[in-house]
PDB file of C-alpha atoms in Angstrom:
ATOM      1  CA  MET A1364      44.363 107.693 236.805  1.00 81.00           C
ATOM      2  CA  GLU A1365      44.455 104.989 239.480  1.00 94.00           C
ATOM      3  CA  LEU A1366      45.810 106.830 242.506  1.00 98.00           C
ATOM      4  CA  SER A1367      45.606 110.366 243.859  1.00 98.00           C
ATOM      5  CA  VAL A1368      47.933 111.527 246.637  1.00 98.00           C
ATOM      6  CA  VAL A1369      46.183 114.250 248.639  1.00 98.00           C
ATOM      7  CA  ILE A1370      48.258 116.497 250.911  1.00 98.00           C
ATOM      8  CA  PRO A1371      46.692 119.230 253.073  1.00 97.00           C
ATOM      9  CA  VAL A1372      49.200 121.964 253.940  1.00 97.00           C
ATOM     10  CA  LYS A1373      49.375 125.185 255.876  1.00 96.00           C
ATOM     11  CA  ASN A1374      52.662 127.105 255.947  1.00 96.00           C
ATOM     12  CA  GLU A1375      54.850 124.167 254.904  1.00 96.00           C
ATOM     13  CA  ALA A1376      56.946 125.916 252.232  1.00 97.00           C
ATOM     14  CA  GLU A1377      60.205 124.212 253.204  1.00 96.00           C
ATOM     15  CA  ASN A1378      58.671 120.738 252.986  1.00 97.00           C
ATOM     16  CA  ILE A1379      57.053 120.985 249.536  1.00 98.00           C
ATOM     17  CA  ALA A1380      59.952 120.116 247.206  1.00 98.00           C
ATOM     18  CA  PRO A1381      61.457 117.296 249.334  1.00 97.00           C
ATOM     19  CA  LEU A1382      58.079 115.597 249.774  1.00 98.00           C
ATOM     20  CA  VAL A1383      57.165 115.814 246.076  1.00 98.00           C
ATOM     21  CA  ALA A1384      60.536 114.298 245.153  1.00 98.00           C
ATOM     22  CA  GLU A1385      60.005 111.419 247.598  1.00 98.00           C
ATOM     23  CA  ILE A1386      56.514 110.717 246.237  1.00 98.00           C
ATOM     24  CA  HIS A1387      57.858 110.440 242.688  1.00 98.00           C
ATOM     25  CA  LEU A1388      60.679 108.189 243.839  1.00 98.00           C
ATOM     26  CA  ALA A1389      58.199 105.859 245.534  1.00 97.00           C
ATOM     27  CA  LEU A1390      55.415 105.788 242.939  1.00 98.00           C
ATOM     28  CA  ASP A1391      56.856 106.479 239.475  1.00 96.00           C
ATOM     29  CA  PRO A1392      57.809 102.809 238.909  1.00 93.00           C
ATOM     30  CA  LEU A1393      54.540 101.505 240.322  1.00 94.00           C
ATOM     31  CA  VAL A1394      51.348 103.281 239.245  1.00 94.00           C
ATOM     32  CA  GLY A1395      49.863 106.221 237.388  1.00 95.00           C
ATOM     33  CA  PHE A1396      49.176 108.944 239.946  1.00 97.00           C
ATOM     34  CA  GLU A1397      48.601 112.619 240.643  1.00 98.00           C
ATOM     35  CA  ILE A1398      49.627 114.777 243.601  1.00 98.00           C
ATOM     36  CA  VAL A1399      46.896 117.089 244.879  1.00 98.00           C
ATOM     37  CA  TYR A1400      48.073 119.766 247.291  1.00 98.00           C
ATOM     38  CA  VAL A1401      45.369 121.616 249.191  1.00 98.00           C
ATOM     39  CA  ASP A1402      46.691 124.883 250.555  1.00 98.00           C
ATOM     40  CA  ASP A1403      44.677 125.713 253.652  1.00 97.00           C
ATOM     41  CA  GLY A1404      45.191 129.468 253.855  1.00 96.00           C
ATOM     42  CA  SER A1405      48.989 129.567 254.013  1.00 97.00           C
ATOM     43  CA  THR A1406      50.678 132.904 254.675  1.00 96.00           C
ATOM     44  CA  ASP A1407      54.234 131.854 253.750  1.00 96.00           C
ATOM     45  CA  ASP A1408      55.710 130.781 250.395  1.00 97.00           C
ATOM     46  CA  THR A1409      53.875 127.439 250.240  1.00 97.00           C
ATOM     47  CA  VAL A1410      51.798 128.384 247.179  1.00 98.00           C
ATOM     48  CA  ALA A1411      54.788 129.867 245.351  1.00 98.00           C
ATOM     49  CA  ARG A1412      56.833 126.699 245.951  1.00 98.00           C
ATOM     50  CA  ILE A1413      54.062 124.474 244.614  1.00 98.00           C
ATOM     51  CA  ARG A1414      53.545 126.652 241.549  1.00 98.00           C
ATOM     52  CA  ALA A1415      57.252 126.635 240.789  1.00 97.00           C
ATOM     53  CA  LEU A1416      57.241 122.834 240.799  1.00 98.00           C
ATOM     54  CA  GLN A1417      54.076 122.684 238.662  1.00 97.00           C
ATOM     55  CA  ALA A1418      55.974 124.276 235.793  1.00 94.00           C
ATOM     56  CA  ARG A1419      57.912 121.037 235.329  1.00 95.00           C
ATOM     57  CA  ASP A1420      55.684 118.441 237.016  1.00 97.00           C
ATOM     58  CA  PRO A1421      52.445 117.581 235.168  1.00 96.00           C
ATOM     59  CA  ALA A1422      51.348 115.288 238.019  1.00 97.00           C
ATOM     60  CA  LEU A1423      51.166 118.171 240.485  1.00 98.00           C
ATOM     61  CA  ARG A1424      47.900 120.028 241.174  1.00 98.00           C
ATOM     62  CA  LEU A1425      47.095 122.877 243.559  1.00 98.00           C
ATOM     63  CA  ILE A1426      43.789 123.772 245.199  1.00 98.00           C
ATOM     64  CA  ARG A1427      43.572 126.743 247.547  1.00 98.00           C
ATOM     65  CA  HIS A1428      41.355 127.719 250.457  1.00 97.00           C
ATOM     66  CA  GLU A1429      40.962 131.467 250.831  1.00 95.00           C
ATOM     67  CA  GLN A1430      41.337 131.037 254.581  1.00 95.00           C
ATOM     68  CA  SER A1431      42.204 128.161 256.878  1.00 94.00           C
ATOM     69  CA  CYS A1432      39.319 125.712 257.312  1.00 94.00           C
ATOM     70  CA  GLY A1433      41.169 122.954 259.181  1.00 91.00           C
ATOM     71  CA  GLN A1434      42.793 119.707 258.158  1.00 92.00           C
ATOM     72  CA  SER A1435      39.628 117.640 257.751  1.00 92.00           C
ATOM     73  CA  THR A1436      38.095 120.170 255.388  1.00 95.00           C
ATOM     74  CA  ALA A1437      41.346 120.397 253.426  1.00 96.00           C
ATOM     75  CA  VAL A1438      41.458 116.609 253.078  1.00 97.00           C
ATOM     76  CA  ARG A1439      37.841 116.542 251.896  1.00 96.00           C
ATOM     77  CA  THR A1440      38.498 119.315 249.365  1.00 97.00           C
ATOM     78  CA  GLY A1441      41.370 117.277 247.942  1.00 98.00           C
ATOM     79  CA  VAL A1442      39.413 114.028 247.837  1.00 98.00           C
ATOM     80  CA  LYS A1443      36.508 115.704 246.041  1.00 97.00           C
ATOM     81  CA  ALA A1444      38.902 117.049 243.411  1.00 97.00           C
ATOM     82  CA  ALA A1445      40.874 113.808 243.086  1.00 98.00           C
ATOM     83  CA  GLN A1446      40.682 111.856 239.839  1.00 97.00           C
ATOM     84  CA  GLY A1447      41.876 108.493 241.133  1.00 97.00           C
ATOM     85  CA  ARG A1448      39.649 105.675 242.320  1.00 96.00           C
ATOM     86  CA  TRP A1449      41.976 105.335 245.317  1.00 98.00           C
ATOM     87  CA  VAL A1450      43.293 108.185 247.454  1.00 98.00           C
ATOM     88  CA  ALA A1451      46.418 108.190 249.613  1.00 98.00           C
ATOM     89  CA  THR A1452      46.724 110.975 252.169  1.00 98.00           C
ATOM     90  CA  LEU A1453      49.932 112.328 253.660  1.00 97.00           C
ATOM     91  CA  ASP A1454      50.630 115.028 256.209  1.00 95.00           C
ATOM     92  CA  GLY A1455      52.535 117.891 254.632  1.00 95.00           C
ATOM     93  CA  ASP A1456      55.196 118.099 257.336  1.00 94.00           C
ATOM     94  CA  GLY A1457      57.350 115.260 255.994  1.00 93.00           C
ATOM     95  CA  GLN A1458      56.851 112.976 258.994  1.00 94.00           C
ATOM     96  CA  ASN A1459      54.917 110.408 256.928  1.00 96.00           C
ATOM     97  CA  ASP A1460      57.196 108.437 254.602  1.00 96.00           C
ATOM     98  CA  PRO A1461      55.962 108.220 250.976  1.00 98.00           C
ATOM     99  CA  ALA A1462      58.026 105.027 250.635  1.00 97.00           C
ATOM    100  CA  ASP A1463      55.270 103.301 252.639  1.00 97.00           C
ATOM    101  CA  ILE A1464      52.567 104.042 250.049  1.00 98.00           C
ATOM    102  CA  PRO A1465      53.575 101.169 247.708  1.00 97.00           C
ATOM    103  CA  ALA A1466      52.979  98.572 250.438  1.00 96.00           C
ATOM    104  CA  LEU A1467      49.467  99.908 251.028  1.00 97.00           C
ATOM    105  CA  TRP A1468      48.850 100.127 247.287  1.00 96.00           C
ATOM    106  CA  ARG A1469      49.892  96.526 246.698  1.00 95.00           C
ATOM    107  CA  LEU A1470      47.434  95.384 249.358  1.00 95.00           C
ATOM    108  CA  ALA A1471      44.606  97.350 247.754  1.00 95.00           C
ATOM    109  CA  SER A1472      45.374  96.512 244.127  1.00 92.00           C
ATOM    110  CA  GLY A1473      46.367  92.912 244.753  1.00 90.00           C
ATOM    111  CA  GLY A1474      42.910  91.633 245.589  1.00 85.00           C
ATOM    112  CA  GLY A1475      42.486  93.117 249.053  1.00 86.00           C
ATOM    113  CA  THR A1476      38.909  93.491 250.270  1.00 91.00           C
ATOM    114  CA  ALA A1477      39.341  96.443 252.641  1.00 95.00           C
ATOM    115  CA  GLN A1478      38.146  99.950 251.815  1.00 96.00           C
ATOM    116  CA  LEU A1479      40.657 101.630 254.134  1.00 97.00           C
ATOM    117  CA  TYR A1480      44.320 100.825 254.759  1.00 97.00           C
ATOM    118  CA  ALA A1481      45.434 102.878 257.758  1.00 95.00           C
ATOM    119  CA  GLY A1482      49.018 103.661 258.622  1.00 94.00           C
ATOM    120  CA  TRP A1483      50.149 102.663 262.110  1.00 91.00           C
ATOM    121  CA  ARG A1484      53.068 104.640 263.567  1.00 87.00           C
ATOM    122  CA  ALA A1485      54.385 101.851 265.770  1.00 79.00           C
ATOM    123  CA  LYS A1486      57.521 103.888 266.574  1.00 79.00           C
ATOM    124  CA  ARG A1487      56.515 107.538 266.718  1.00 73.00           C
ATOM    125  CA  LYS A1488      59.180 110.207 266.405  1.00 64.00           C
ATOM    126  CA  ASP A1489      57.477 112.834 268.551  1.00 59.00           C
ATOM    127  CA  THR A1490      58.016 114.350 271.972  1.00 57.00           C
ATOM    128  CA  ALA A1491      57.257 112.240 275.044  1.00 59.00           C
ATOM    129  CA  VAL A1492      54.288 114.470 275.887  1.00 57.00           C
ATOM    130  CA  LYS A1493      52.740 113.948 272.461  1.00 62.00           C
ATOM    131  CA  ARG A1494      53.329 110.199 272.544  1.00 60.00           C
ATOM    132  CA  ILE A1495      51.786 109.771 275.981  1.00 60.00           C
ATOM    133  CA  SER A1496      48.775 111.994 275.351  1.00 58.00           C
ATOM    134  CA  SER A1497      48.168 110.354 271.985  1.00 64.00           C
ATOM    135  CA  ARG A1498      48.361 106.879 273.528  1.00 67.00           C
ATOM    136  CA  LEU A1499      45.784 107.950 276.129  1.00 67.00           C
ATOM    137  CA  ALA A1500      43.474 109.439 273.524  1.00 66.00           C
ATOM    138  CA  ASN A1501      43.795 106.357 271.287  1.00 66.00           C
ATOM    139  CA  GLY A1502      42.971 104.096 274.222  1.00 66.00           C
ATOM    140  CA  ILE A1503      39.821 106.029 275.117  1.00 67.00           C
ATOM    141  CA  ARG A1504      38.750 106.165 271.478  1.00 68.00           C
ATOM    142  CA  SER A1505      39.289 102.451 270.924  1.00 66.00           C
ATOM    143  CA  TRP A1506      37.391 101.582 274.127  1.00 65.00           C
ATOM    144  CA  LEU A1507      34.375 103.736 273.278  1.00 70.00           C
ATOM    145  CA  LEU A1508      34.209 103.174 269.516  1.00 73.00           C
ATOM    146  CA  GLY A1509      35.546  99.636 269.181  1.00 70.00           C
ATOM    147  CA  ASP A1510      37.286 100.490 265.910  1.00 79.00           C
ATOM    148  CA  ALA A1511      40.135  97.990 266.505  1.00 75.00           C
ATOM    149  CA  THR A1512      42.641 100.477 265.097  1.00 81.00           C
ATOM    150  CA  PRO A1513      45.813 101.249 267.068  1.00 85.00           C
ATOM    151  CA  ASP A1514      46.568 104.623 265.449  1.00 84.00           C
ATOM    152  CA  THR A1515      43.806 106.661 263.836  1.00 83.00           C
ATOM    153  CA  GLY A1516      45.834 109.889 263.926  1.00 82.00           C
ATOM    154  CA  CYS A1517      48.383 108.779 261.333  1.00 90.00           C
ATOM    155  CA  GLY A1518      48.110 110.993 258.251  1.00 92.00           C
ATOM    156  CA  LEU A1519      49.146 108.172 255.920  1.00 97.00           C
ATOM    157  CA  LYS A1520      46.032 106.344 254.762  1.00 97.00           C
ATOM    158  CA  LEU A1521      44.812 104.721 251.558  1.00 98.00           C
ATOM    159  CA  PHE A1522      41.096 104.486 250.866  1.00 97.00           C
ATOM    160  CA  GLU A1523      38.505 104.273 248.123  1.00 97.00           C
ATOM    161  CA  ARG A1524      37.462 107.747 247.057  1.00 97.00           C
ATOM    162  CA  ALA A1525      33.784 106.828 246.618  1.00 96.00           C
ATOM    163  CA  VAL A1526      33.621 105.306 250.103  1.00 96.00           C
ATOM    164  CA  PHE A1527      35.135 108.416 251.707  1.00 97.00           C
ATOM    165  CA  LEU A1528      32.686 110.762 250.000  1.00 97.00           C
ATOM    166  CA  GLU A1529      29.726 108.790 251.365  1.00 94.00           C
ATOM    167  CA  LEU A1530      30.884 109.200 254.980  1.00 94.00           C
ATOM    168  CA  PRO A1531      29.341 111.864 257.242  1.00 90.00           C
ATOM    169  CA  TYR A1532      31.455 115.012 257.201  1.00 91.00           C
ATOM    170  CA  PHE A1533      32.462 117.011 260.284  1.00 87.00           C
ATOM    171  CA  ASP A1534      35.569 118.763 261.586  1.00 85.00           C
ATOM    172  CA  HIS A1535      38.254 116.269 262.708  1.00 84.00           C
ATOM    173  CA  MET A1536      36.549 113.460 260.754  1.00 87.00           C
ATOM    174  CA  HIS A1537      39.861 112.452 259.169  1.00 88.00           C
ATOM    175  CA  ARG A1538      40.952 111.137 262.579  1.00 84.00           C
ATOM    176  CA  PHE A1539      37.919 108.856 262.817  1.00 89.00           C
ATOM    177  CA  LEU A1540      37.988 107.263 259.368  1.00 92.00           C
ATOM    178  CA  PRO A1541      38.318 103.670 260.668  1.00 91.00           C
ATOM    179  CA  ALA A1542      35.215 103.972 262.863  1.00 89.00           C
ATOM    180  CA  LEU A1543      33.267 105.710 260.083  1.00 92.00           C
ATOM    181  CA  VAL A1544      34.241 103.132 257.444  1.00 93.00           C
ATOM    182  CA  LEU A1545      33.284 100.278 259.787  1.00 91.00           C
ATOM    183  CA  ARG A1546      29.993 102.043 260.514  1.00 89.00           C
ATOM    184  CA  ALA A1547      29.294 102.047 256.766  1.00 90.00           C
ATOM    185  CA  GLY A1548      29.910  98.294 256.538  1.00 89.00           C
ATOM    186  CA  GLY A1549      33.456  98.486 255.183  1.00 92.00           C
ATOM    187  CA  GLN A1550      36.681  96.803 256.239  1.00 94.00           C
ATOM    188  CA  VAL A1551      39.787  98.406 257.721  1.00 94.00           C
ATOM    189  CA  VAL A1552      43.358  97.080 257.772  1.00 95.00           C
ATOM    190  CA  SER A1553      46.118  98.696 259.857  1.00 94.00           C
ATOM    191  CA  VAL A1554      49.645  98.568 258.439  1.00 95.00           C
ATOM    192  CA  LYS A1555      52.821  99.470 260.320  1.00 95.00           C
ATOM    193  CA  VAL A1556      54.552 102.420 258.665  1.00 96.00           C
ATOM    194  CA  ASN A1557      57.640 104.518 259.194  1.00 92.00           C
ATOM    195  CA  HIS A1558      57.381 107.763 261.150  1.00 90.00           C
ATOM    196  CA  ARG A1559      60.010 110.481 261.002  1.00 90.00           C
ATOM    197  CA  PRO A1560      60.865 113.490 263.130  1.00 84.00           C
ATOM    198  CA  ARG A1561      59.933 116.865 261.734  1.00 86.00           C
ATOM    199  CA  GLU A1562      63.029 118.378 260.120  1.00 83.00           C
ATOM    200  CA  ARG A1563      61.665 121.653 258.748  1.00 82.00           C
ATOM    201  CA  GLY A1564      59.042 124.161 259.873  1.00 70.00           C
ATOM    202  CA  LYS A1565      56.645 123.827 262.782  1.00 71.00           C
ATOM    203  CA  SER A1566      53.238 122.308 263.436  1.00 68.00           C
ATOM    204  CA  ASN A1567      50.366 124.466 262.178  1.00 63.00           C
ATOM    205  CA  TYR A1568      47.339 122.311 262.922  1.00 53.00           C
ATOM    206  CA  GLY A1569      45.840 121.486 266.300  1.00 49.00           C
ATOM    207  CA  THR A1570      46.252 117.807 267.161  1.00 48.00           C
ATOM    208  CA  PHE A1571      44.117 115.034 268.521  1.00 47.00           C
ATOM    209  CA  ASP A1572      46.412 115.083 271.534  1.00 45.00           C
ATOM    210  CA  ARG A1573      44.249 117.913 272.898  1.00 52.00           C
ATOM    211  CA  LEU A1574      42.179 115.401 274.776  1.00 53.00           C
ATOM    212  CA  TRP A1575      39.151 117.568 275.508  1.00 53.00           C
ATOM    213  CA  VAL A1576      38.590 118.129 271.785  1.00 57.00           C
ATOM    214  CA  GLY A1577      39.109 114.418 271.086  1.00 66.00           C
ATOM    215  CA  ILE A1578      36.564 113.317 273.689  1.00 68.00           C
ATOM    216  CA  SER A1579      33.952 115.684 272.276  1.00 69.00           C
ATOM    217  CA  ASP A1580      34.472 114.193 268.822  1.00 77.00           C
ATOM    218  CA  ILE A1581      34.421 110.624 270.151  1.00 73.00           C
ATOM    219  CA  ILE A1582      31.029 111.235 271.739  1.00 70.00           C
ATOM    220  CA  GLY A1583      29.716 112.502 268.403  1.00 69.00           C
ATOM    221  CA  VAL A1584      31.035 109.495 266.486  1.00 72.00           C
ATOM    222  CA  ALA A1585      29.633 107.118 269.113  1.00 68.00           C
ATOM    223  CA  TRP A1586      26.237 108.757 268.569  1.00 66.00           C
ATOM    224  CA  LEU A1587      26.560 108.186 264.816  1.00 72.00           C
ATOM    225  CA  GLN A1588      27.421 104.537 265.424  1.00 69.00           C
ATOM    226  CA  ARG A1589      24.312 103.999 267.534  1.00 73.00           C
ATOM    227  CA  ARG A1590      22.119 105.556 264.848  1.00 70.00           C
ATOM    228  CA  ALA A1591      23.595 103.559 261.974  1.00 68.00           C
ATOM    229  CA  LYS A1592      21.465 101.096 260.002  1.00 67.00           C
ATOM    230  CA  ARG A1593      22.811  98.926 257.198  1.00 71.00           C
ATOM    231  CA  PRO A1594      19.989  97.347 255.194  1.00 72.00           C
ATOM    232  CA  VAL A1595      20.478  93.945 253.599  1.00 73.00           C
ATOM    233  CA  LEU A1596      19.193  94.098 250.021  1.00 75.00           C
ATOM    234  CA  LEU A1597      17.279  91.178 248.536  1.00 80.00           C
ATOM    235  CA  ASP A1598      17.813  90.093 244.944  1.00 80.00           C
ATOM    236  CA  GLU A1599      14.581  90.183 242.976  1.00 75.00           C
ATOM    237  CA  PRO A1600      14.260  87.573 240.184  1.00 75.00           C
ATOM    238  CA  VAL A1601      14.758  89.073 236.727  1.00 69.00           C
ATOM    239  CA  GLN A1602      11.541  87.562 235.350  1.00 64.00           C
ATOM    240  CA  GLN A1603       9.517  89.109 238.161  1.00 54.00           C
ATOM    241  CA  VAL A1604      10.917  92.547 237.370  1.00 51.00           C
ATOM    242  CA  ALA A1605      10.088  92.068 233.696  1.00 53.00           C
ATOM    243  CA  ALA A1606       6.513  90.980 234.504  1.00 51.00           C
ATOM    244  CA  ARG A1607       5.936  94.079 236.577  1.00 53.00           C
ATOM    245  CA  SER A1608       7.297  96.277 233.825  1.00 51.00           C
ATOM    246  CA  ASP A1609       4.830  94.708 231.338  1.00 53.00           C
ATOM    247  CA  THR A1610       1.952  95.293 233.715  1.00 53.00           C
ATOM    248  CA  ALA A1611       2.928  98.910 234.231  1.00 52.00           C
ATOM    249  CA  ALA A1612       3.054  99.442 230.461  1.00 50.00           C
TER     250      ALA A1612
END
């Protein structure tokens, strides 16, 4: 298993089957993969729709939260359960385009050195209020954190599973992955991706556009950045290690 596609969902029953079909269309010719849905306390038919598809789709897995824990926790649950070395995340509302995953995958598997490939919604298909508030929040975040990433709120990302699991965990962390990966000494590449209007259902998660929540999180991440230390390890000669082992014996 090379790639796991992790999708956190809450009350997205109408979007399950179309999104799964699009993922297969994009990835079947390219790579061995699994689809890991994390149901975050849905109260509609989301679970039933996923289970119905599982009967004929061996790549599809379902993990359930008893009650809603938020998008970051759902993402982390999926990443912990993932079997792939690399993880691609998608929002469950259908606004991220699975057809963009292959471009990110080719960068990662073709000799790329980054640990995170972040989607960049250069042409967002949202309301004017959401676009403006998001642009403001992204500007403040970039100024304070220096993460050089134009769009951290995009749900489409590709990253190394092991790197993600070493990052500090907190609510809303999925929106600060570039800053956290850079803090850990990794590299981040932003890639322009397609963004689509929501066609079915309604938004069920709070968004980073709620600026007062975003600023609180930014302050916390800035604190983590100031406290970060990345030691440079020295290579010890093999013969010296062997000599010490003989002495200890």
